[in-house]
Coordinates of C-alpha atoms in Angstrom, one line a residue:
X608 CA 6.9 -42.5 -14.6
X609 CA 5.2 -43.8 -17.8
X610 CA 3.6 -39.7 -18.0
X611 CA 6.9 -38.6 -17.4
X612 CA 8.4 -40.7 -20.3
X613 CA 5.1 -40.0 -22.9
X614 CA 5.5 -36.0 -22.0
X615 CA 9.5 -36.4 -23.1
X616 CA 8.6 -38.3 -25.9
X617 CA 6.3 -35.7 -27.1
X618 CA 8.7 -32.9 -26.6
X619 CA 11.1 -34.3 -29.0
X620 CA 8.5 -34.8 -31.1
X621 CA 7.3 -31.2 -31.0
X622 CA 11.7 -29.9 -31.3
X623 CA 12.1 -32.1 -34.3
X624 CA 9.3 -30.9 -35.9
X625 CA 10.6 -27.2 -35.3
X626 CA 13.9 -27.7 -36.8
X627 CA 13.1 -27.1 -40.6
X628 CA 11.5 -23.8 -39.2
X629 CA 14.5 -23.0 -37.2
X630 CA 16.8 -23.7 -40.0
X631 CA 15.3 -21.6 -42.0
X632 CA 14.9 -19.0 -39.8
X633 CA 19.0 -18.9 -39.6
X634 CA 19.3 -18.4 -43.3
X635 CA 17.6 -14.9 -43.2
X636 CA 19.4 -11.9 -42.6
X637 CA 16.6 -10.4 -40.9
X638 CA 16.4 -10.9 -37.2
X639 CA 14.8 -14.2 -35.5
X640 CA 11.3 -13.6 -33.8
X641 CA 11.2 -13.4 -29.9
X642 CA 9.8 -17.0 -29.7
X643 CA 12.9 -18.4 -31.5
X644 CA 15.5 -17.8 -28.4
X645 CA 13.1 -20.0 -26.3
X646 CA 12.7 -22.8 -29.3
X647 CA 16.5 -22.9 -29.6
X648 CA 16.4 -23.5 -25.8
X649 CA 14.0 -26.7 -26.1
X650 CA 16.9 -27.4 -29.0
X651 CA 19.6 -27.8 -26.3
X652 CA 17.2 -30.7 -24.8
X653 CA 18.8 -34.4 -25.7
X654 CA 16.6 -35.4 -28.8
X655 CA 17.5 -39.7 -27.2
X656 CA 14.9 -38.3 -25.3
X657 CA 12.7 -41.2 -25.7
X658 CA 15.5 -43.9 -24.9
X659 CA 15.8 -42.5 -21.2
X660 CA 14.9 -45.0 -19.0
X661 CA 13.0 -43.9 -16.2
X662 CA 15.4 -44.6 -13.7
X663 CA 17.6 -41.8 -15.7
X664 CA 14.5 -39.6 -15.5
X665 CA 14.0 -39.6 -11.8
X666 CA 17.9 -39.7 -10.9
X667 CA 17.7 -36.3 -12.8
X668 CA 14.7 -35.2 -10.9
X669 CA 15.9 -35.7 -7.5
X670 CA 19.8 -34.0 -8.1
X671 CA 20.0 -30.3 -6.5
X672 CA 19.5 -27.4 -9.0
X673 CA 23.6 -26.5 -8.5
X674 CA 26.3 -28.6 -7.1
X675 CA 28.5 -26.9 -5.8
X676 CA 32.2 -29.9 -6.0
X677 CA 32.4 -30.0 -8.5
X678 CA 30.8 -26.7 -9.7
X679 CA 27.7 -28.3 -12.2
X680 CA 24.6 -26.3 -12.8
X681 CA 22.4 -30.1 -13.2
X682 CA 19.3 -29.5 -16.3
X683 CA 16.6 -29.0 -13.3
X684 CA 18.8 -26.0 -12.7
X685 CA 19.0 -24.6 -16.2
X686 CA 15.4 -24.9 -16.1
X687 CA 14.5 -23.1 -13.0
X688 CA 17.3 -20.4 -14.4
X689 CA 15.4 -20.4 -17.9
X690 CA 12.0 -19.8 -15.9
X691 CA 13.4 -16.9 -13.2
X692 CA 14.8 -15.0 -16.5
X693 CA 11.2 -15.3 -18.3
X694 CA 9.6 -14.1 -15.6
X695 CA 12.3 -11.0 -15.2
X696 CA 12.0 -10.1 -18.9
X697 CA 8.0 -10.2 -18.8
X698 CA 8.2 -8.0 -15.4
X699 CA 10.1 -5.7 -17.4
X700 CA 8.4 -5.2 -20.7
X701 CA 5.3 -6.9 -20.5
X702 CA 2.4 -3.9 -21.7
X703 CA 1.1 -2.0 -19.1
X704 CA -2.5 -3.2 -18.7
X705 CA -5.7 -0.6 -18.0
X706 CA -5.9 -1.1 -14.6
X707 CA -1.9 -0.3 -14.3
X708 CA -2.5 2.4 -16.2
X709 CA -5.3 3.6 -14.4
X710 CA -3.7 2.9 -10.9
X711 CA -0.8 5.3 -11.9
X712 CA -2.6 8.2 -12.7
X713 CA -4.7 7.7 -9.8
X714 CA -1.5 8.2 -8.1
X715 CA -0.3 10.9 -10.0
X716 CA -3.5 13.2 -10.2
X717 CA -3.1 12.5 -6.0
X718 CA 0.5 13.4 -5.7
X719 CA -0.1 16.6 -7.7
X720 CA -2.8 17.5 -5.2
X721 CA -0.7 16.8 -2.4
X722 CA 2.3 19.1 -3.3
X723 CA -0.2 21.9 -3.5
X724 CA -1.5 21.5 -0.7
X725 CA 1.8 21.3 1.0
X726 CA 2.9 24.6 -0.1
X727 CA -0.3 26.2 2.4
X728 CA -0.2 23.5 5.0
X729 CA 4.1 24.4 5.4
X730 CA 3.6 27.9 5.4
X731 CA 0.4 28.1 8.2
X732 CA 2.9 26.0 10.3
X733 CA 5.6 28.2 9.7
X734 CA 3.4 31.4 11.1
X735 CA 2.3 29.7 14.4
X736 CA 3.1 31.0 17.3
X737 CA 7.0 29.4 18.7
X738 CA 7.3 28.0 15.3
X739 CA 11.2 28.1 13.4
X740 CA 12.2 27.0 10.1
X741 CA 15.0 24.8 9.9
X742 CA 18.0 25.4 6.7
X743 CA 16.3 21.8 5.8
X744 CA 12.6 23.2 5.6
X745 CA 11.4 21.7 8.4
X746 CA 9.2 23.4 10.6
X747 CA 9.8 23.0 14.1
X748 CA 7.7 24.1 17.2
X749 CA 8.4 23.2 20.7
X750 CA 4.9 22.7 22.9
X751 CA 6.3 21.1 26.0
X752 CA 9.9 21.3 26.6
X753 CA 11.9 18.7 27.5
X754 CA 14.0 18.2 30.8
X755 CA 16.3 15.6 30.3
X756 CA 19.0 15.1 26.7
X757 CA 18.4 15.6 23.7
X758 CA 19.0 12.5 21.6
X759 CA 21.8 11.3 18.8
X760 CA 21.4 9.7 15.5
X761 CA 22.4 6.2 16.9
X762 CA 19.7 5.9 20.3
X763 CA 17.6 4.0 20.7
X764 CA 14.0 6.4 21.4
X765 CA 10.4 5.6 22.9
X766 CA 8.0 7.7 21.5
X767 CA 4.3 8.5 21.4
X768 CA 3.0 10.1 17.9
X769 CA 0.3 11.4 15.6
X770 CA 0.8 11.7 11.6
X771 CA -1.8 13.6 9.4
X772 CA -1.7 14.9 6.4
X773 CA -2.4 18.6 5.2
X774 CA -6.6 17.8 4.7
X775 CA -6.5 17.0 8.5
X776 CA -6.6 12.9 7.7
X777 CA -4.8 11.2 10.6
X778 CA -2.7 8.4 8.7
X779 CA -0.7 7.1 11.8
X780 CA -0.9 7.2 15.8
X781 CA 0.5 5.7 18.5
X782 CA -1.9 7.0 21.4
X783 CA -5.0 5.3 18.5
X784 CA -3.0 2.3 19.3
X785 CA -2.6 2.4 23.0
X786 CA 1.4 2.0 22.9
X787 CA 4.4 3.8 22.3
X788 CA 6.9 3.0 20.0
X789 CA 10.5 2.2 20.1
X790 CA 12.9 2.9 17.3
X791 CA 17.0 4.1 16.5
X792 CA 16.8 7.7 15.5
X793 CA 18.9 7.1 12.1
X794 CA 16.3 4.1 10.9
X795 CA 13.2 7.1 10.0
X796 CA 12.6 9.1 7.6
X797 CA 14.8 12.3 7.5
X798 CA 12.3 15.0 9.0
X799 CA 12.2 12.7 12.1
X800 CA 15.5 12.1 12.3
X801 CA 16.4 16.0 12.1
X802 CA 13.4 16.8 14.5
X803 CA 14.3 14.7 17.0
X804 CA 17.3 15.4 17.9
X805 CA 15.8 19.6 18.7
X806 CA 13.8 18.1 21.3
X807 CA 14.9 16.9 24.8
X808 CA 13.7 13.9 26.8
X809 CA 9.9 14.4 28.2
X810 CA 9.3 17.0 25.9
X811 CA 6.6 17.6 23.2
X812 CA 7.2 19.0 19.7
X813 CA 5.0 19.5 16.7
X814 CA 7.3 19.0 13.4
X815 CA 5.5 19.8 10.0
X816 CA 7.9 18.0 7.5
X817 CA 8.0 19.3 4.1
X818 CA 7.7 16.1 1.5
X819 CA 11.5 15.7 0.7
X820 CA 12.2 15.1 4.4
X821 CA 9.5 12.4 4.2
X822 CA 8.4 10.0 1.8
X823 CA 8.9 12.2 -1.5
X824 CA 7.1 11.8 -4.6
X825 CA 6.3 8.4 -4.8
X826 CA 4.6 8.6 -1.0
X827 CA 4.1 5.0 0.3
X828 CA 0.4 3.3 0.7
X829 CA -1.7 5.9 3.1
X830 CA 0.4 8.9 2.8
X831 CA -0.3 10.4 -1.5
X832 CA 3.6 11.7 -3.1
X833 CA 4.4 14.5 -2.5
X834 CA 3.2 15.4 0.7
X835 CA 4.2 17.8 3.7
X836 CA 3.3 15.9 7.2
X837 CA 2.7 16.8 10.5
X838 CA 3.3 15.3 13.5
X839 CA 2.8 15.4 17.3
X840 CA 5.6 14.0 19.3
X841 CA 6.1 13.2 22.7
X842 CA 9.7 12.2 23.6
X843 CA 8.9 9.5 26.2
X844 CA 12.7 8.4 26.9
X845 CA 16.2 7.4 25.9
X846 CA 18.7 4.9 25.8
X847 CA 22.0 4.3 25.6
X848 CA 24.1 3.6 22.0
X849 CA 23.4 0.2 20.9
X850 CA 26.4 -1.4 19.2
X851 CA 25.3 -3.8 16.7
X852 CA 26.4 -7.3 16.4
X853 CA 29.1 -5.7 19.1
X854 CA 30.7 -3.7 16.1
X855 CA 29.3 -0.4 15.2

């Protein structure tokens, strides 16, 4: 309590010395600093700092952040506010450091490599043998054909899969895992979603998804922007419309 009450003390100290500074500061016509919004903040402190008791101290420690009856943001709150904001303006225009910097062209020098790539890669899929080009781009080709329905949107599918990228580099795979997976035809990424839907259940399809029917030109971590994917899809099974939270 006592180093609660010193650190108060000192505060105050540190505000009142400030306020000539501040003062002066309001006089000009020319615009205050950007460390003068966050000194007129310590301003709004009580300067009886040093005649709280430390009962006062700790009653003010131990309230919530907001009370909701009656609505009263308490001074812990306005703190945590003041702190969240800082942080927010800092993410925002705090300079971009070398690494950053580095890191983005990295990603950019990779994303420009990727779309031209993609431009071969969609076009050698497009000349297989079965293959058809869909008004979307995608490149569709049928290698086992399915028996049973073809899916919709809002099923649930079990699928197995392999992902790789123009260079051959297998990002993703289901059968490297050992199990299939399960997933709502509308929650993946467009090209999927599209391709789908040509197969029928038990069949196997090989879709080569030009990049805006995928992840575009910010890519995500294993898979560069910009880049056309292929994938080897077995249809596995359906099932039946799943209403969720019994309203949709």
């Amino acid at each position: 309590k006592q180093i609660i009450m010193r650190a108060l003390r000192s505060l105050t100290s540190v505000v009142d010395a400030a306020t000539p500074c501040l003062v002066k500061c309001a006089s000009r016509s020319t615009p205050f600093p950007l460390s003068l919004p966050l000194a007129a903040g310590v301003l709004a402190l009580p300067t009886a700092a040093p005649a709280l008791t430390s009962d006062d101290v700790w009653y003010e420690l131990n309230r919530p952040p907001v009370i909701l009856s009656p609505f009263e943001i308490t001074p812990i709150g306005y703190l945590l506010l003041g702190a969240y904001l800082a942080y927010v303006l800092w993410q925002i225009f705090a300079p971009v450091s070398e690494a950053e910097q580095q890191a983005e062209d990295n990603r950019l020098a990779r994303a420009t490599d990727a779309g031209r790539a993609s431009v071969g890669f969609l076009k050698a899929a497009a000349e297989e043998e079965g293959a058809r080009v869909t008004a979307s781009g995608l490149v569709f080709n049928q290698l086992v054909e399915g028996t049973g329905a073809s899916p919709t949107t809002k099923q649930m599918v079990q699928v197995h899969y392999e992902g790789k990228l123009a260079d051959g580099t297998i990002f993703d795979s289901s059968y490297q895992r050992g199990e299939p997976v399960d997933f709502r035809l509308d929650q993946v990424i467009p090209g999927w979603t599209e391709g789908l839907q040509l197969m029928k259940e038990g069949g196997k399809a090989r879709l080569t998804i030009p990049a805006e029917l995928g992840y575009g030109p910010l890519g995500s971590r294993s898979i560069p922007g910009n880049s056309a994917l292929q994938f080897e899809v077995e249809l596995l099974s359906l099932q039946e419309d799943k209403k969720m939270f019994g309203l949709f």
